[in-house]
Coordinates of C-alpha atoms in Angstrom, one line a residue:
Chain E
M1 CA 0.0 0.0 0.0
S2 CA 1.3 3.4 -0.9
I3 CA -0.2 5.0 2.2
T4 CA -0.2 3.4 5.7
I5 CA -2.8 3.7 8.4
L6 CA -0.3 5.6 10.4
E7 CA 0.0 8.2 7.6
V8 CA -3.8 8.4 7.3
K9 CA -3.9 9.2 11.1
K10 CA -1.3 11.9 10.6
I11 CA -3.2 13.6 7.6
A12 CA -6.5 13.3 9.4
E13 CA -5.0 15.1 12.4
L14 CA -3.7 17.9 10.0
A15 CA -7.1 18.1 8.4
R16 CA -8.9 18.2 11.8
L17 CA -11.0 15.1 11.0
E18 CA -11.8 12.4 13.6
L19 CA -11.8 9.0 12.0
T20 CA -12.9 5.6 13.4
P21 CA -10.5 2.7 13.1
A22 CA -12.7 1.2 10.4
E23 CA -12.6 4.5 8.5
E24 CA -8.8 4.7 8.9
S25 CA -8.3 1.3 7.3
R26 CA -10.8 2.0 4.5
H27 CA -9.2 5.3 3.7
A28 CA -5.7 3.8 3.7
E29 CA -6.9 1.2 1.2
T30 CA -8.9 3.5 -1.1
I31 CA -6.5 6.4 -1.0
S32 CA -3.6 4.0 -1.8
A33 CA -5.6 2.9 -4.9
V34 CA -6.2 6.5 -5.9
L35 CA -2.5 7.4 -5.5
D36 CA -1.5 4.4 -7.5
Y37 CA -3.8 5.5 -10.3
M38 CA -2.2 8.9 -10.3
K39 CA 1.1 7.4 -11.3
I40 CA -0.2 7.4 -14.8
L41 CA 0.9 11.1 -14.9
N42 CA 4.6 10.0 -14.6
E43 CA 4.3 8.9 -18.3
V44 CA 4.0 12.5 -19.3
D45 CA 7.2 14.5 -19.8
T46 CA 6.5 17.9 -18.2
T47 CA 10.0 19.3 -18.3
G48 CA 9.7 23.1 -18.9
V49 CA 5.8 23.0 -18.9
E50 CA 4.3 25.9 -17.0
P51 CA 1.6 24.9 -14.5
T52 CA -2.0 26.1 -15.1
F53 CA -3.3 27.7 -12.0
Q54 CA -6.1 29.6 -13.7
V55 CA -7.6 29.7 -17.2
T56 CA -9.0 33.3 -17.5
G57 CA -5.7 35.2 -17.7
L58 CA -7.3 37.9 -15.6
T59 CA -5.0 39.5 -13.1
N60 CA -5.4 42.2 -10.4
V61 CA -9.1 42.6 -10.7
F62 CA -10.4 45.4 -8.5
R63 CA -13.8 46.9 -7.6
E64 CA -14.8 50.1 -6.1
D65 CA -14.6 50.1 -2.3
T66 CA -18.1 51.4 -1.6
V67 CA -20.6 50.9 1.2
E68 CA -23.4 48.6 0.4
A69 CA -26.2 46.7 2.1
C70 CA -25.2 43.4 3.7
A71 CA -26.5 40.8 6.1
T72 CA -27.8 42.1 9.4
V73 CA -26.4 41.1 12.8
K74 CA -29.7 39.3 13.5
E75 CA -29.4 37.2 10.3
L76 CA -25.8 36.2 11.1
V77 CA -26.3 35.5 14.7
A78 CA -29.2 33.2 13.7
Q79 CA -26.7 31.0 11.9
M80 CA -24.3 30.6 14.8
P81 CA -24.2 27.3 16.6
Q82 CA -23.8 28.7 20.1
V83 CA -24.7 32.3 21.1
E84 CA -24.7 34.3 24.3
N85 CA -25.9 38.0 24.3
D86 CA -25.7 38.2 20.5
E87 CA -22.1 36.9 20.6
L88 CA -20.6 33.7 19.3
V89 CA -19.4 31.3 22.0
V90 CA -16.3 29.3 21.2
P91 CA -14.1 27.1 23.4
E92 CA -10.9 28.5 24.9
V93 CA -8.3 29.1 22.3
F94 CA -5.3 29.5 24.6
E95 CA -4.2 26.9 27.1
E96 CA -3.0 27.9 30.5
Chain L
M1 CA -50.2 18.6 -21.7
K2 CA -49.9 19.2 -17.9
L3 CA -48.6 22.6 -16.9
N4 CA -45.5 21.2 -15.1
E5 CA -44.5 19.5 -18.4
L6 CA -44.1 22.8 -20.3
T7 CA -40.8 24.3 -21.4
I8 CA -39.8 27.8 -20.3
A9 CA -40.8 29.1 -23.7
Q10 CA -44.2 27.4 -23.6
A11 CA -44.9 28.4 -20.0
A12 CA -43.9 32.0 -20.6
D13 CA -46.2 32.1 -23.6
G14 CA -49.1 30.6 -21.8
L15 CA -48.7 33.0 -18.9
K16 CA -48.6 36.0 -21.2
K17 CA -51.7 34.9 -23.1
K18 CA -53.4 34.3 -19.7
K19 CA -54.1 30.6 -20.5
F20 CA -53.1 29.8 -16.9
T21 CA -51.6 31.7 -13.9
A22 CA -48.2 31.5 -12.3
V23 CA -49.9 30.2 -9.2
E24 CA -51.4 27.3 -11.2
L25 CA -48.1 26.6 -12.9
T26 CA -46.3 26.6 -9.5
R27 CA -49.0 24.5 -7.9
A28 CA -48.6 21.9 -10.8
C29 CA -44.9 21.6 -10.0
L30 CA -45.4 21.4 -6.3
D31 CA -48.0 18.7 -6.8
R32 CA -45.6 16.7 -8.9
I33 CA -42.9 17.0 -6.2
K34 CA -45.3 15.8 -3.5
K35 CA -46.3 12.8 -5.6
R36 CA -42.7 11.8 -6.5
N37 CA -40.3 13.0 -3.8
Q38 CA -40.7 10.2 -1.4
E39 CA -39.6 7.7 -4.1
I40 CA -37.3 9.8 -6.3
N41 CA -35.7 12.1 -3.7
A42 CA -34.8 15.0 -6.0
F43 CA -35.5 17.7 -3.4
I44 CA -34.0 18.2 0.1
T45 CA -36.1 21.3 0.8
V46 CA -39.4 22.4 -0.9
C47 CA -40.4 26.0 -0.3
E48 CA -44.1 25.8 -1.0
E49 CA -45.1 28.8 0.9
S50 CA -42.6 31.3 -0.5
A51 CA -42.9 29.8 -4.0
L52 CA -46.7 30.4 -4.0
A53 CA -46.2 33.9 -2.6
E54 CA -43.6 34.6 -5.4
A55 CA -46.0 33.2 -8.0
K56 CA -48.8 35.5 -6.7
E57 CA -46.4 38.4 -7.1
A58 CA -45.6 37.2 -10.6
D59 CA -49.3 37.1 -11.5
K60 CA -49.6 40.7 -10.5
M61 CA -46.7 41.7 -12.7
L62 CA -48.2 39.7 -15.6
A63 CA -51.5 41.4 -15.1
K64 CA -49.8 44.8 -15.3
G65 CA -48.0 43.7 -18.5
K66 CA -44.7 43.9 -16.8
A67 CA -43.5 40.4 -17.4
R68 CA -39.7 39.8 -17.6
A69 CA -37.8 36.9 -19.2
L70 CA -38.7 34.4 -16.4
T71 CA -41.7 35.9 -14.7
G72 CA -43.7 33.2 -13.0
I73 CA -41.5 30.3 -14.1
P74 CA -40.8 27.8 -11.3
F75 CA -37.2 26.7 -11.0
S76 CA -35.2 24.6 -8.5
V77 CA -31.6 25.1 -7.3
K78 CA -28.8 22.6 -6.4
D79 CA -28.5 22.6 -2.6
A80 CA -24.8 23.6 -2.8
I81 CA -25.9 27.0 -4.0
C82 CA -26.9 29.7 -1.5
T83 CA -30.4 31.0 -1.5
K84 CA -31.5 33.8 0.8
G85 CA -33.8 32.6 3.6
I86 CA -34.0 29.1 2.2
R87 CA -32.0 26.3 3.9
S88 CA -29.0 25.3 1.9
T89 CA -27.3 22.2 3.1
G90 CA -24.9 21.3 0.3
A91 CA -26.4 17.8 1.0
A92 CA -24.1 17.5 4.0
K93 CA -25.1 17.3 7.7
I94 CA -22.6 19.9 8.7
L95 CA -24.9 22.5 7.1
D96 CA -28.1 20.8 8.0
N97 CA -29.5 23.9 9.7
Y98 CA -27.7 26.5 7.5
T99 CA -29.9 29.3 6.0
P100 CA -27.9 31.8 4.0
S101 CA -28.4 35.5 4.5
F102 CA -27.8 36.2 0.8
D103 CA -28.5 34.8 -2.7
A104 CA -25.8 33.6 -5.0
T105 CA -25.5 36.1 -7.9
V106 CA -27.0 33.7 -10.4
I107 CA -30.0 33.2 -8.2
R108 CA -30.4 36.9 -7.6
K109 CA -30.4 37.5 -11.4
I110 CA -33.1 34.9 -11.9
R111 CA -35.2 36.3 -9.2
E112 CA -34.8 39.8 -10.7
Q113 CA -36.2 38.3 -13.9
G114 CA -39.2 36.9 -12.0
G115 CA -38.3 33.3 -11.6
V116 CA -40.2 31.4 -8.8
L117 CA -37.8 29.4 -6.5
I118 CA -39.6 26.2 -5.8
G119 CA -37.0 24.2 -3.8
K120 CA -33.5 22.9 -3.3
N121 CA -32.2 19.9 -5.1
N122 CA -30.4 16.9 -3.7
C123 CA -26.9 16.3 -4.9
D124 CA -23.7 14.6 -4.0
A125 CA -22.5 16.4 -0.9
F126 CA -20.8 19.6 -2.0
G127 CA -20.6 18.2 -5.5
H128 CA -18.4 15.2 -4.6
G129 CA -19.6 12.4 -6.7
A130 CA -20.9 11.1 -10.0
S131 CA -24.0 9.2 -8.9
N132 CA -25.7 11.3 -6.2
E133 CA -25.0 8.4 -3.8
N134 CA -22.7 10.7 -1.7
S135 CA -25.6 12.8 -0.4
M136 CA -26.3 12.6 3.3
Y137 CA -30.0 12.9 2.5
G138 CA -30.1 9.6 0.5
P139 CA -29.5 8.9 -3.2
V140 CA -31.6 10.3 -6.0
K141 CA -33.3 7.7 -8.3
N142 CA -33.4 7.8 -12.0
P143 CA -37.0 8.4 -13.1
R144 CA -36.7 6.1 -16.1
D145 CA -35.6 3.2 -13.9
T146 CA -35.6 3.6 -10.1
S147 CA -32.9 0.9 -9.6
K148 CA -30.5 3.2 -11.5
V149 CA -28.6 6.3 -10.3
S150 CA -29.5 9.8 -11.4
G151 CA -25.9 10.6 -12.1
G152 CA -24.1 13.3 -10.2
S153 CA -23.2 15.4 -8.6
S154 CA -26.3 17.5 -9.7
G155 CA -28.5 14.4 -9.8
G156 CA -31.5 16.0 -8.1
S157 CA -31.5 19.0 -10.5
A158 CA -31.4 16.8 -13.6
V159 CA -34.2 14.5 -12.2
A160 CA -36.3 17.5 -11.1
V161 CA -36.3 18.8 -14.8
A162 CA -36.6 15.3 -16.4
D163 CA -39.5 14.3 -14.1
H164 CA -41.3 17.7 -14.5
Q165 CA -41.0 18.7 -10.9
C166 CA -39.8 22.1 -12.0
I167 CA -39.5 24.0 -15.4
F168 CA -35.7 24.4 -15.2
A169 CA -32.9 24.0 -12.7
I170 CA -29.6 25.7 -11.7
A171 CA -26.7 23.5 -10.8
E172 CA -22.9 23.3 -10.8
D173 CA -20.4 21.6 -13.0
T174 CA -16.8 21.1 -11.9
G175 CA -15.9 18.1 -13.9
G176 CA -19.2 16.8 -15.3
S177 CA -21.7 17.4 -12.5
I178 CA -24.3 19.0 -14.8
R179 CA -23.6 17.2 -18.1
Q180 CA -23.4 13.6 -16.8
P181 CA -26.7 13.6 -14.9
A182 CA -28.3 15.5 -17.7
S183 CA -27.3 12.7 -20.1
F184 CA -28.4 10.0 -17.6
C185 CA -31.9 11.6 -17.3
G186 CA -32.5 12.7 -20.9
V187 CA -32.3 16.5 -20.4
V188 CA -30.1 19.4 -21.6
G189 CA -27.3 20.7 -19.4
L190 CA -24.5 23.2 -20.0
R191 CA -21.2 23.6 -18.3
P192 CA -20.3 27.2 -19.3
S193 CA -16.7 28.4 -19.7
Y194 CA -15.0 29.1 -16.4
G195 CA -15.5 32.8 -15.7
R196 CA -18.7 33.2 -17.8
N197 CA -21.1 32.9 -14.9
S198 CA -20.5 34.2 -11.4
R199 CA -19.6 31.7 -8.7
Y200 CA -20.5 34.1 -5.9
G201 CA -22.7 32.2 -3.4
I202 CA -21.7 28.8 -4.7
M203 CA -20.4 26.5 -2.0
P204 CA -16.9 26.0 -3.5
M205 CA -15.5 22.6 -4.3
A206 CA -12.5 23.3 -6.5
S207 CA -12.3 27.0 -7.0
S208 CA -10.2 26.9 -10.2
L209 CA -12.7 24.6 -11.9
D210 CA -16.2 25.2 -10.5
T211 CA -18.9 26.6 -12.8
V212 CA -22.6 27.3 -12.5
G213 CA -25.0 26.4 -15.3
P214 CA -28.6 25.6 -16.2
I215 CA -30.4 22.2 -16.7
T216 CA -33.4 22.5 -19.0
K217 CA -35.8 20.6 -21.2
T218 CA -34.6 22.2 -24.5
V219 CA -31.6 24.0 -25.8
N220 CA -33.7 27.1 -26.4
D221 CA -34.6 27.2 -22.7
L222 CA -31.0 26.9 -21.8
A223 CA -30.1 29.9 -24.0
V224 CA -32.9 31.9 -22.3
V225 CA -31.5 31.1 -18.8
M226 CA -27.9 31.8 -19.9
E227 CA -28.9 35.2 -21.1
T228 CA -30.2 35.9 -17.6
I229 CA -27.3 34.6 -15.5
A230 CA -24.2 35.2 -17.6
G231 CA -21.8 38.1 -17.2
R232 CA -19.3 39.8 -15.0
D233 CA -19.9 40.1 -11.3
V234 CA -17.9 42.4 -9.1
R235 CA -18.3 39.8 -6.3
D236 CA -16.5 37.1 -8.3
A237 CA -13.1 38.4 -9.6
T238 CA -12.7 35.4 -11.9
T239 CA -15.7 36.4 -14.1
V240 CA -14.7 37.8 -17.5
P241 CA -15.7 41.3 -18.7
D242 CA -16.5 39.9 -22.2
L243 CA -20.0 40.9 -23.5
V244 CA -22.7 38.3 -23.1
P245 CA -24.1 37.3 -26.6
V246 CA -27.8 37.1 -27.2
Y247 CA -27.7 33.3 -27.1
T248 CA -31.2 32.7 -28.4
E249 CA -30.4 34.6 -31.6
A250 CA -27.5 32.2 -32.5
L251 CA -29.6 29.0 -32.2
E252 CA -31.2 28.8 -35.6
K253 CA -28.1 29.4 -37.7
K254 CA -27.6 26.7 -40.3
L255 CA -24.6 24.4 -39.7
L256 CA -23.5 24.6 -43.4
G257 CA -19.7 24.5 -43.4
V258 CA -19.4 24.4 -39.6
R259 CA -16.4 22.2 -38.8
V260 CA -17.2 19.6 -36.1
G261 CA -14.3 17.5 -34.8
I262 CA -14.5 13.8 -33.7
P263 CA -11.8 13.3 -31.0
R264 CA -10.6 9.8 -31.5
E265 CA -9.7 9.3 -27.8
Y266 CA -13.3 9.8 -26.6
F267 CA -14.4 6.8 -28.6
E268 CA -11.6 4.5 -27.5
V269 CA -12.3 4.7 -23.8
P270 CA -12.2 1.3 -22.1
G271 CA -15.7 -0.1 -21.4
I272 CA -17.5 2.3 -23.7
N273 CA -21.1 1.0 -24.3
P274 CA -21.8 0.0 -27.9
E275 CA -25.3 1.6 -27.8
V276 CA -23.8 4.9 -26.6
K277 CA -21.2 4.8 -29.4
A278 CA -23.9 4.0 -32.0
A279 CA -26.2 6.8 -30.7
T280 CA -23.2 9.3 -30.9
E281 CA -22.4 8.1 -34.5
K282 CA -26.0 8.7 -35.4
Q283 CA -25.8 12.3 -34.2
I284 CA -22.6 12.7 -36.3
E285 CA -24.5 11.5 -39.3
N286 CA -27.2 14.1 -38.5
L287 CA -24.6 16.8 -38.3
K288 CA -23.3 15.7 -41.8
N289 CA -26.9 15.9 -43.1
L290 CA -27.2 19.4 -41.7
G291 CA -24.2 20.4 -43.8
A292 CA -21.5 20.4 -41.1
K293 CA -18.0 19.3 -42.1
I294 CA -16.9 16.4 -39.9
V295 CA -13.1 16.3 -39.1
N296 CA -11.2 13.5 -37.3
V297 CA -9.1 15.0 -34.6
S298 CA -7.0 14.0 -31.6
L299 CA -6.7 15.3 -28.1
P300 CA -3.7 13.2 -27.0
H301 CA -3.7 14.0 -23.3
T302 CA -7.3 13.0 -22.7
K303 CA -6.5 9.8 -20.8
Y304 CA -4.6 11.9 -18.1
A305 CA -7.6 14.2 -17.4
I306 CA -9.0 12.0 -14.6
A307 CA -5.7 11.8 -12.7
V308 CA -5.2 15.6 -13.1
Y309 CA -8.8 16.3 -12.0
Y310 CA -8.6 14.1 -9.0
I311 CA -5.4 15.7 -7.7
I312 CA -6.5 19.3 -8.3
V313 CA -10.0 18.8 -6.9
P314 CA -9.1 17.2 -3.5
S315 CA -6.2 19.7 -3.1
E316 CA -8.5 22.7 -3.5
V317 CA -11.2 20.9 -1.5
S318 CA -8.8 20.4 1.4
S319 CA -8.1 24.1 1.5
N320 CA -11.7 25.3 0.8
F321 CA -13.2 23.0 3.4
G322 CA -11.2 24.5 6.2
R323 CA -14.1 27.0 6.7
L324 CA -16.5 24.1 7.5
D325 CA -15.4 23.7 11.1
G326 CA -18.5 24.0 13.2
V327 CA -17.4 27.3 14.8
R328 CA -19.3 30.2 13.1
Y329 CA -22.2 28.5 11.4
G330 CA -23.5 25.0 10.7
T331 CA -23.6 22.1 13.0
R332 CA -21.3 22.0 16.0
N333 CA -20.3 18.9 17.8
K334 CA -19.0 19.4 21.4
G335 CA -15.4 18.5 22.2
K336 CA -13.2 18.9 25.2
D337 CA -11.2 21.5 23.4
L338 CA -11.1 23.4 20.1
F339 CA -9.3 20.7 18.2
E340 CA -11.9 18.1 19.2
L341 CA -14.7 20.5 18.3
Y342 CA -13.3 20.8 14.8
A343 CA -12.6 17.1 14.4
K344 CA -15.9 15.9 15.8
S345 CA -18.0 18.4 13.9
R346 CA -16.3 17.4 10.7
A347 CA -16.5 13.7 11.5
V348 CA -20.3 13.7 11.7
G349 CA -20.9 16.5 9.2
F350 CA -19.2 15.0 6.2
P351 CA -19.9 11.8 4.3
E352 CA -17.1 9.4 3.5
E353 CA -16.2 10.7 0.0
V354 CA -15.8 14.3 1.3
K355 CA -13.5 13.0 4.0
R356 CA -11.6 11.0 1.4
R357 CA -11.1 14.1 -0.7
I358 CA -10.0 16.2 2.2
L359 CA -7.5 13.5 3.1
I360 CA -6.1 13.1 -0.4
G361 CA -5.8 16.9 -0.8
T362 CA -4.1 17.3 2.5
Y363 CA -1.6 14.6 1.6
A364 CA -1.1 16.0 -2.0
L365 CA -0.3 19.5 -0.7
S366 CA 1.8 18.4 2.2
A367 CA 5.6 19.2 2.2
G368 CA 7.5 16.8 0.0
Y369 CA 4.5 15.8 -2.1
Y370 CA 3.5 19.1 -3.6
D371 CA 5.8 18.8 -6.7
A372 CA 4.9 15.2 -7.3
Y373 CA 1.1 15.7 -7.2
Y374 CA -0.3 19.2 -7.3
K375 CA 2.4 20.8 -9.5
K376 CA 2.6 17.8 -11.8
A377 CA -1.2 17.8 -12.2
Q378 CA -1.2 21.5 -13.0
Q379 CA 1.5 21.0 -15.6
V380 CA -0.4 18.2 -17.3
R381 CA -3.4 20.5 -17.1
T382 CA -1.5 22.9 -19.3
L383 CA -1.0 20.1 -21.9
I384 CA -4.7 19.2 -21.8
R385 CA -5.6 22.9 -22.4
K386 CA -3.1 23.1 -25.3
D387 CA -4.8 20.0 -26.9
F388 CA -8.0 22.0 -27.0
D389 CA -6.3 25.2 -28.2
E390 CA -4.7 23.3 -31.1
V391 CA -7.9 21.4 -32.1
F392 CA -10.0 24.6 -32.0
K393 CA -7.6 26.0 -34.7
I394 CA -9.1 23.5 -37.1
V395 CA -12.6 22.9 -35.9
D396 CA -15.5 25.0 -34.4
A397 CA -16.8 22.4 -32.0
L398 CA -16.3 18.8 -30.9
I399 CA -18.9 16.0 -30.5
T400 CA -18.4 13.1 -28.1
P401 CA -20.6 10.9 -26.0
T402 CA -21.3 12.6 -22.6
S403 CA -20.8 9.4 -20.6
P404 CA -19.2 6.1 -21.8
F405 CA -22.3 4.3 -20.5
P406 CA -25.9 5.0 -19.5
A407 CA -27.1 5.3 -15.9
F408 CA -25.6 2.5 -13.8
G409 CA -27.1 0.6 -10.9
I410 CA -27.5 2.2 -7.4
G411 CA -24.7 0.7 -5.3
E412 CA -22.8 -0.7 -8.4
K413 CA -19.8 1.6 -8.0
A414 CA -20.4 3.0 -4.5
N415 CA -17.5 1.2 -2.9
D416 CA -14.9 1.7 -5.6
P417 CA -13.8 5.3 -5.8
I418 CA -11.6 4.7 -8.9
A419 CA -14.6 3.2 -10.9
M420 CA -16.7 6.2 -9.8
Y421 CA -14.0 8.7 -10.7
L422 CA -13.7 7.1 -14.2
A423 CA -17.4 7.7 -14.8
D424 CA -16.2 11.3 -15.5
V425 CA -13.7 10.3 -18.1
L426 CA -15.4 12.1 -21.0
V427 CA -16.6 15.2 -19.1
A428 CA -13.6 16.0 -16.9
P429 CA -11.3 17.2 -19.8
A430 CA -13.5 20.2 -20.7
G431 CA -13.6 21.1 -17.0
V432 CA -9.9 20.9 -16.6
A433 CA -9.5 23.2 -19.7
G434 CA -12.2 25.6 -18.6
V435 CA -14.1 25.3 -22.0
P436 CA -17.9 25.2 -22.4
A437 CA -19.6 21.9 -23.0
L438 CA -23.2 21.0 -23.5
S439 CA -25.0 17.7 -23.1
V440 CA -28.0 17.1 -25.3
P441 CA -30.3 14.0 -25.4
A442 CA -29.5 11.5 -28.1
G443 CA -32.1 8.8 -27.8
A444 CA -32.1 5.9 -25.4
T445 CA -30.8 2.3 -25.0
K446 CA -33.0 -0.6 -25.8
A447 CA -33.7 -0.9 -22.1
G448 CA -35.0 2.7 -22.2
L449 CA -32.1 4.5 -20.5
P450 CA -31.3 8.0 -21.9
I451 CA -28.1 8.6 -23.8
G452 CA -26.5 12.1 -24.2
V453 CA -24.0 13.6 -26.6
Q454 CA -21.6 16.3 -25.6
I455 CA -20.8 19.3 -27.7
I456 CA -17.5 21.0 -26.6
G457 CA -16.6 24.5 -27.9
P458 CA -13.7 27.0 -27.5
R459 CA -13.5 29.2 -24.5
L460 CA -16.5 31.7 -24.3
K461 CA -18.1 30.2 -27.4
E462 CA -21.3 29.1 -25.6
E463 CA -23.3 30.3 -28.6
V464 CA -21.5 27.8 -30.9
V465 CA -22.2 24.7 -28.7
L466 CA -25.8 25.9 -28.2
N467 CA -26.3 26.4 -32.0
V468 CA -25.0 22.9 -32.7
G469 CA -27.1 21.4 -29.9
R470 CA -30.2 23.2 -31.0
Q471 CA -29.7 22.0 -34.6
L472 CA -29.3 18.4 -33.5
E473 CA -32.4 18.8 -31.3
N474 CA -34.3 19.9 -34.4
V475 CA -33.7 16.6 -36.2
K476 CA -36.6 14.3 -35.6

């Protein structure tokens, strides 16, 4: 297998995803198969080929910095998972 | 004919001539949804109350003679597109209770033209899939044969149109998500050029590839919707300033002398269904009879498109999906600290395929692998683009099958990601190159499953693919 369960655990930690042991082994298996399939790209000589990051060719697109209507506090607060006094509640970010 | 079975053109005409009201038309679609949704599952949310209110408003406008392009026409929207005040889940539980405070630009434009939003369509969660089986709200079934998939990721949208649960639908196509389900369900679907339509308000999957387009019953309807939604948007810096053509005016042009290329590689795909091949060849014959010049061409890097696509997409997914963390909106799962809150919210909020793509992308972008995967894929992407650039020097459009096979069985490919990824083999290349591609119906298999052909055009030449599609549709 081109990716081990240990590596899956590591990436899952980086990606902030909790996985069950069954998921870890399924992902190790299927991701290995996908990565093996990607080896087909090694057939292609890409020496000196510029990567394509975008297809429009547009650069430095600006718009006027003007005041316009936007969502209200009420609308935004309504979408928050935990609220106290119209403020978003989050767990402690800094440890002691 | 029942009202819900009308095209946009027919419905708009009937409304203007007062043959029926927008409320009656909307009611007909709502009744159809009620009758069918339990079994077919094309809708996650149906907004009956607001739809009927909007239809009433449309009737007032019609009575005043103030009808616009889509006044009173009921449409549905893929649930991965934000709609103001209407729950938008992306078909994932992490956004189960999410109600956007704004409309995506394309939806705002349709509302401004009087369209009646009838509901939100089921899809593969956030567009991740080719069968609609990756929805956390259950698969969508193909109306022609309920043991078959709808295609995906915009399966609910294609089914809603094909099964007459709405008059047209708005969906997304990153690497085939409009075209493939359109072909599986026997309707028309367009992936526009990247940059032609605004992506503002679209839940992003792969930002350098995502596009928004219509699914309709006819090519003419598709042109009408494109005229409404296309164009530059200050809220999406990747939209192009190029003028939007009057697409409906280009439809009836004769194909005399138009050069249509047959890319060899698209007909040599392993496992291509002989009935699909024959149906495509019949359309090529039709093009010849219409006066088009058929040219054999080659797009040599076609077979690498899936590998390129499934590196770029997960990479951009892993980055884009950082925002879905259960902190500011969506479903939050409690944890003992911030890390656990993220990890547990994401664990229950995403289906398996979304997790897989986040993991693949995180891996592909991690130190030491970036050059081997992401950069390599972006280099081969350049070669795929160049293939199209070269071929469009000698032809005006390309014709290919949309999918190598008709709708497959529910569950058939569900546990084999590679087999599922390869379902996109004929639709991914246009996505990678950012060129427009249209799927139009091309008959059915002996078993009655729809077949679609794909018309691919040069960048920003939507009017060409719509013209070719319309002329093929005219052949009886």
